[in-house]
Amino acid sequence: SKAKRSKGAVEFGSSVTVITEAGKRRRYTVVGSAEAAPLEGRISIESPVGRALIGHKVGDKVDVETPSGVVKLTIVKVR
Protein backbone atom coordinates (compact mmCIF):
# COMPACT_ATOMS: atom_id res chain seq x y z
CA SER A 1 0.00 0.00 0.00
CA LYS A 2 1.27 3.44 -0.91
CA ALA A 3 1.88 5.92 1.85
CA LYS A 4 -0.76 8.62 1.73
CA ARG A 5 0.58 11.75 0.08
CA SER A 6 -0.40 15.16 1.33
CA LYS A 7 -3.05 16.55 -0.98
CA GLY A 8 -1.14 16.99 -4.19
CA ALA A 9 1.80 18.82 -2.64
CA VAL A 10 5.23 18.48 -4.26
CA GLU A 11 7.52 16.17 -2.29
CA PHE A 12 10.59 14.02 -2.82
CA GLY A 13 9.94 11.79 -5.84
CA SER A 14 7.12 13.92 -7.23
CA SER A 15 6.82 14.56 -10.94
CA VAL A 16 5.91 18.22 -11.41
CA THR A 17 4.77 20.00 -14.55
CA VAL A 18 5.25 23.77 -14.54
CA ILE A 19 4.70 26.60 -16.98
CA THR A 20 7.34 29.33 -17.18
CA GLU A 21 6.62 33.03 -17.58
CA ALA A 22 7.44 32.59 -21.27
CA GLY A 23 4.67 29.98 -21.52
CA LYS A 24 7.00 26.99 -21.83
CA ARG A 25 5.86 23.74 -20.26
CA ARG A 26 8.52 21.84 -18.31
CA ARG A 27 8.35 18.60 -16.40
CA TYR A 28 10.62 17.89 -13.45
CA THR A 29 11.05 14.92 -11.16
CA VAL A 30 12.39 15.82 -7.71
CA VAL A 31 15.22 13.41 -6.83
CA GLY A 32 18.25 13.15 -4.56
CA SER A 33 21.40 14.98 -5.62
CA ALA A 34 23.05 11.72 -6.76
CA GLU A 35 20.22 11.01 -9.25
CA ALA A 36 19.91 14.57 -10.52
CA ALA A 37 20.13 14.99 -14.32
CA PRO A 38 18.68 18.44 -15.09
CA LEU A 39 18.82 17.98 -18.86
CA GLU A 40 16.61 14.91 -18.45
CA GLY A 41 14.25 16.74 -16.12
CA ARG A 42 15.50 15.12 -12.90
CA ILE A 43 16.25 17.92 -10.46
CA SER A 44 17.86 17.66 -7.05
CA ILE A 45 15.72 18.38 -4.03
CA GLU A 46 18.62 20.64 -3.00
CA SER A 47 18.61 22.67 -6.23
CA PRO A 48 17.01 26.14 -6.31
CA VAL A 49 14.05 24.82 -8.35
CA GLY A 50 13.69 21.69 -6.21
CA ARG A 51 13.72 23.67 -2.98
CA ALA A 52 11.25 26.21 -4.35
CA LEU A 53 8.74 23.56 -5.51
CA ILE A 54 8.64 21.41 -2.35
CA GLY A 55 5.36 21.74 -0.44
CA HIS A 56 3.55 23.63 -3.20
CA LYS A 57 0.41 22.51 -5.01
CA VAL A 58 -1.21 22.78 -8.43
CA GLY A 59 -2.07 26.41 -9.17
CA ASP A 60 0.70 27.81 -6.97
CA LYS A 61 3.04 30.38 -8.47
CA VAL A 62 6.58 29.84 -7.27
CA ASP A 63 9.51 32.25 -7.42
CA VAL A 64 12.87 30.57 -7.93
CA GLU A 65 16.07 32.46 -7.14
CA THR A 66 18.61 31.57 -9.84
CA PRO A 67 22.04 33.04 -10.55
CA SER A 68 20.49 34.94 -13.47
CA GLY A 69 17.58 36.34 -11.46
CA VAL A 70 14.15 35.31 -10.23
CA VAL A 71 12.22 32.83 -12.38
CA LYS A 72 8.45 32.55 -11.91
CA LEU A 73 6.91 29.12 -12.38
CA THR A 74 3.24 28.07 -12.17
CA ILE A 75 2.58 24.48 -11.10
CA VAL A 76 0.04 22.79 -13.38
CA LYS A 77 0.39 19.12 -12.46
CA VAL A 78 1.81 17.05 -9.58
CA ARG A 79 2.01 13.26 -9.63
GROMACS .gro file of N, CA and C in nm:
model
  237
    1SER      N    1   0.084  -0.120   0.000
    1SER     CA    2   0.000   0.000   0.000
    1SER      C    3   0.087   0.124   0.000
    2LYS      N    4   0.048   0.220  -0.081
    2LYS     CA    5   0.127   0.344  -0.091
    2LYS      C    6   0.100   0.433   0.030
    3ALA      N    7   0.205   0.496   0.076
    3ALA     CA    8   0.188   0.592   0.185
    3ALA      C    9   0.101   0.705   0.132
    4LYS      N   10   0.013   0.754   0.217
    4LYS     CA   11  -0.076   0.862   0.173
    4LYS      C   12   0.003   0.989   0.151
    5ARG      N   13  -0.011   1.049   0.036
    5ARG     CA   14   0.058   1.175   0.008
    5ARG      C   15  -0.029   1.289   0.057
    6SER      N   16   0.037   1.397   0.098
    6SER     CA   17  -0.040   1.516   0.133
    6SER      C   18  -0.110   1.560   0.005
    7LYS      N   19  -0.220   1.627   0.019
    7LYS     CA   20  -0.305   1.655  -0.098
    7LYS      C   21  -0.233   1.723  -0.214
    8GLY      N   22  -0.170   1.645  -0.297
    8GLY     CA   23  -0.114   1.699  -0.419
    8GLY      C   24   0.006   1.791  -0.402
    9ALA      N   25   0.065   1.794  -0.283
    9ALA     CA   26   0.180   1.882  -0.264
    9ALA      C   27   0.305   1.816  -0.320
   10VAL      N   28   0.397   1.899  -0.372
   10VAL     CA   29   0.523   1.848  -0.426
   10VAL      C   30   0.608   1.795  -0.311
   11GLU      N   31   0.662   1.675  -0.329
   11GLU     CA   32   0.752   1.617  -0.229
   11GLU      C   33   0.861   1.539  -0.301
   12PHE      N   34   0.952   1.482  -0.224
   12PHE     CA   35   1.059   1.402  -0.282
   12PHE      C   36   0.998   1.294  -0.371
   13GLY      N   37   1.046   1.281  -0.493
   13GLY     CA   38   0.994   1.179  -0.584
   13GLY      C   39   0.878   1.224  -0.670
   14SER      N   40   0.825   1.343  -0.642
   14SER     CA   41   0.712   1.392  -0.723
   14SER      C   42   0.757   1.425  -0.864
   15SER      N   43   0.663   1.409  -0.957
   15SER     CA   44   0.682   1.456  -1.094
   15SER      C   45   0.596   1.581  -1.106
   16VAL      N   46   0.658   1.692  -1.142
   16VAL     CA   47   0.591   1.822  -1.141
   16VAL      C   48   0.595   1.885  -1.279
   17THR      N   49   0.479   1.927  -1.329
   17THR     CA   50   0.477   2.000  -1.455
   17THR      C   51   0.453   2.147  -1.422
   18VAL      N   52   0.537   2.233  -1.479
   18VAL     CA   53   0.525   2.377  -1.454
   18VAL      C   54   0.517   2.451  -1.587
   19ILE      N   55   0.467   2.573  -1.581
   19ILE     CA   56   0.470   2.660  -1.698
   19ILE      C   57   0.553   2.782  -1.659
   20THR      N   58   0.648   2.818  -1.745
   20THR     CA   59   0.734   2.933  -1.718
   20THR      C   60   0.662   3.061  -1.758
   21GLU      N   61   0.721   3.173  -1.720
   21GLU     CA   62   0.662   3.303  -1.758
   21GLU      C   63   0.651   3.314  -1.909
   22ALA      N   64   0.744   3.252  -1.980
   22ALA     CA   65   0.744   3.259  -2.127
   22ALA      C   66   0.642   3.164  -2.188
   23GLY      N   67   0.569   3.088  -2.102
   23GLY     CA   68   0.467   2.998  -2.152
   23GLY      C   69   0.519   2.861  -2.191
   24LYS      N   70   0.644   2.831  -2.154
   24LYS     CA   71   0.700   2.699  -2.183
   24LYS      C   72   0.660   2.600  -2.075
   25ARG      N   73   0.624   2.480  -2.119
   25ARG     CA   74   0.586   2.374  -2.026
   25ARG      C   75   0.710   2.290  -1.997
   26ARG      N   76   0.737   2.266  -1.869
   26ARG     CA   77   0.852   2.184  -1.831
   26ARG      C   78   0.808   2.081  -1.730
   27ARG      N   79   0.868   1.961  -1.739
   27ARG     CA   80   0.835   1.860  -1.640
   27ARG      C   81   0.960   1.823  -1.563
   28TYR      N   82   0.950   1.822  -1.432
   28TYR     CA   83   1.062   1.789  -1.345
   28TYR      C   84   1.024   1.674  -1.254
   29THR      N   85   1.122   1.591  -1.222
   29THR     CA   86   1.105   1.492  -1.116
   29THR      C   87   1.203   1.530  -1.007
   30VAL      N   88   1.154   1.541  -0.883
   30VAL     CA   89   1.239   1.582  -0.771
   30VAL      C   90   1.308   1.459  -0.715
   31VAL      N   91   1.442   1.458  -0.723
   31VAL     CA   92   1.522   1.341  -0.683
   31VAL      C   93   1.634   1.384  -0.589
   32GLY      N   94   1.709   1.286  -0.539
   32GLY     CA   95   1.825   1.315  -0.456
   32GLY      C   96   1.937   1.368  -0.543
   33SER      N   97   2.034   1.436  -0.482
   33SER     CA   98   2.140   1.498  -0.562
   33SER      C   99   2.218   1.397  -0.646
   34ALA      N  100   2.230   1.273  -0.599
   34ALA     CA  101   2.305   1.172  -0.676
   34ALA      C  102   2.233   1.132  -0.805
   35GLU      N  103   2.099   1.141  -0.806
   35GLU     CA  104   2.022   1.101  -0.925
   35GLU      C  105   1.992   1.218  -1.018
   36ALA      N  106   2.028   1.338  -0.975
   36ALA     CA  107   1.991   1.457  -1.052
   36ALA      C  108   2.052   1.454  -1.192
   37ALA      N  109   1.970   1.487  -1.292
   37ALA     CA  110   2.013   1.499  -1.432
   37ALA      C  111   1.923   1.606  -1.493
   38PRO      N  112   1.957   1.734  -1.468
   38PRO     CA  113   1.868   1.844  -1.509
   38PRO      C  114   1.826   1.840  -1.655
   39LEU      N  115   1.917   1.801  -1.744
   39LEU     CA  116   1.882   1.798  -1.886
   39LEU      C  117   1.776   1.693  -1.915
   40GLU      N  118   1.765   1.594  -1.828
   40GLU     CA  119   1.661   1.491  -1.845
   40GLU      C  120   1.540   1.519  -1.756
   41GLY      N  121   1.540   1.636  -1.693
   41GLY     CA  122   1.425   1.674  -1.612
   41GLY      C  123   1.429   1.623  -1.469
   42ARG      N  124   1.539   1.558  -1.429
   42ARG     CA  125   1.550   1.512  -1.290
   42ARG      C  126   1.630   1.616  -1.211
   43ILE      N  127   1.560   1.684  -1.121
   43ILE     CA  128   1.625   1.792  -1.046
   43ILE      C  129   1.643   1.753  -0.900
   44SER      N  130   1.755   1.795  -0.845
   44SER     CA  131   1.786   1.766  -0.705
   44SER      C  132   1.692   1.842  -0.614
   45ILE      N  133   1.655   1.774  -0.504
   45ILE     CA  134   1.572   1.838  -0.403
   45ILE      C  135   1.648   1.956  -0.340
   46GLU      N  136   1.781   1.956  -0.356
   46GLU     CA  137   1.862   2.064  -0.300
   46GLU      C  138   1.885   2.179  -0.398
   47SER      N  139   1.842   2.162  -0.523
   47SER     CA  140   1.861   2.267  -0.623
   47SER      C  141   1.765   2.382  -0.596
   48PRO      N  142   1.793   2.501  -0.652
   48PRO     CA  143   1.701   2.614  -0.631
   48PRO      C  144   1.558   2.580  -0.673
   49VAL      N  145   1.540   2.515  -0.788
   49VAL     CA  146   1.405   2.482  -0.835
   49VAL      C  147   1.342   2.377  -0.744
   50GLY      N  148   1.420   2.274  -0.710
   50GLY     CA  149   1.369   2.169  -0.621
   50GLY      C  150   1.322   2.225  -0.488
   51ARG      N  151   1.407   2.307  -0.428
   51ARG     CA  152   1.372   2.367  -0.298
   51ARG      C  153   1.249   2.454  -0.309
   52ALA      N  154   1.238   2.529  -0.419
   52ALA     CA  155   1.125   2.621  -0.435
   52ALA      C  156   0.993   2.546  -0.453
   53LEU      N  157   0.997   2.429  -0.520
   53LEU     CA  158   0.874   2.356  -0.551
   53LEU      C  159   0.819   2.277  -0.433
   54ILE      N  160   0.906   2.228  -0.345
   54ILE     CA  161   0.864   2.141  -0.235
   54ILE      C  162   0.752   2.205  -0.152
   55GLY      N  163   0.646   2.128  -0.129
   55GLY     CA  164   0.536   2.174  -0.044
   55GLY      C  165   0.429   2.253  -0.118
   56HIS      N  166   0.455   2.287  -0.244
   56HIS     CA  167   0.355   2.363  -0.320
   56HIS      C  168   0.259   2.271  -0.394
   57LYS      N  169   0.146   2.329  -0.436
   57LYS     CA  170   0.041   2.251  -0.501
   57LYS      C  171   0.008   2.308  -0.638
   58VAL      N  172  -0.075   2.233  -0.712
   58VAL     CA  173  -0.121   2.278  -0.843
   58VAL      C  174  -0.187   2.416  -0.828
   59GLY      N  175  -0.151   2.506  -0.919
   59GLY     CA  176  -0.207   2.641  -0.917
   59GLY      C  177  -0.116   2.741  -0.848
   60ASP      N  178  -0.022   2.690  -0.767
   60ASP     CA  179   0.070   2.781  -0.697
   60ASP      C  180   0.167   2.844  -0.796
   61LYS      N  181   0.199   2.970  -0.771
   61LYS     CA  182   0.304   3.038  -0.847
   61LYS      C  183   0.426   3.042  -0.756
   62VAL      N  184   0.538   2.998  -0.808
   62VAL     CA  185   0.658   2.984  -0.727
   62VAL      C  186   0.770   3.070  -0.785
   63ASP      N  187   0.836   3.146  -0.699
   63ASP     CA  188   0.951   3.225  -0.742
   63ASP      C  189   1.078   3.147  -0.711
   64VAL      N  190   1.163   3.131  -0.810
   64VAL     CA  191   1.287   3.057  -0.793
   64VAL      C  192   1.404   3.154  -0.810
   65GLU      N  193   1.488   3.161  -0.707
   65GLU     CA  194   1.607   3.246  -0.714
   65GLU      C  195   1.714   3.169  -0.792
   66THR      N  196   1.755   3.221  -0.907
   66THR     CA  197   1.861   3.157  -0.984
   66THR      C  198   1.975   3.258  -0.999
   67PRO      N  199   2.092   3.210  -1.038
   67PRO     CA  200   2.204   3.304  -1.055
   67PRO      C  201   2.170   3.417  -1.153
   68SER      N  202   2.082   3.390  -1.249
   68SER     CA  203   2.049   3.494  -1.347
   68SER      C  204   1.923   3.572  -1.311
   69GLY      N  205   1.875   3.558  -1.188
   69GLY     CA  206   1.758   3.634  -1.146
   69GLY      C  207   1.643   3.544  -1.102
   70VAL      N  208   1.531   3.606  -1.071
   70VAL     CA  209   1.415   3.531  -1.023
   70VAL      C  210   1.335   3.477  -1.141
   71VAL      N  211   1.304   3.347  -1.136
   71VAL     CA  212   1.222   3.283  -1.238
   71VAL      C  213   1.087   3.251  -1.174
   72LYS      N  214   0.979   3.285  -1.244
   72LYS     CA  215   0.845   3.255  -1.191
   72LYS      C  216   0.789   3.134  -1.262
   73LEU      N  217   0.748   3.035  -1.184
   73LEU     CA  218   0.691   2.912  -1.238
   73LEU      C  219   0.550   2.894  -1.183
   74THR      N  220   0.459   2.841  -1.264
   74THR     CA  221   0.324   2.807  -1.217
   74THR      C  222   0.311   2.655  -1.226
   75ILE      N  223   0.273   2.593  -1.114
   75ILE     CA  224   0.258   2.448  -1.110
   75ILE      C  225   0.125   2.409  -1.172
   76VAL      N  226   0.129   2.321  -1.274
   76VAL     CA  227   0.004   2.279  -1.338
   76VAL      C  228  -0.030   2.133  -1.314
   77LYS      N  229   0.068   2.054  -1.271
   77LYS     CA  230   0.039   1.912  -1.246
   77LYS      C  231   0.140   1.855  -1.147
   78VAL      N  232   0.093   1.773  -1.053
   78VAL     CA  233   0.181   1.705  -0.958
   78VAL      C  234   0.139   1.559  -0.953
   79ARG      N  235   0.235   1.467  -0.978
   79ARG     CA  236   0.201   1.326  -0.963
   79ARG      C  237   0.300   1.261  -0.867
   0.00000   0.00000   0.00000
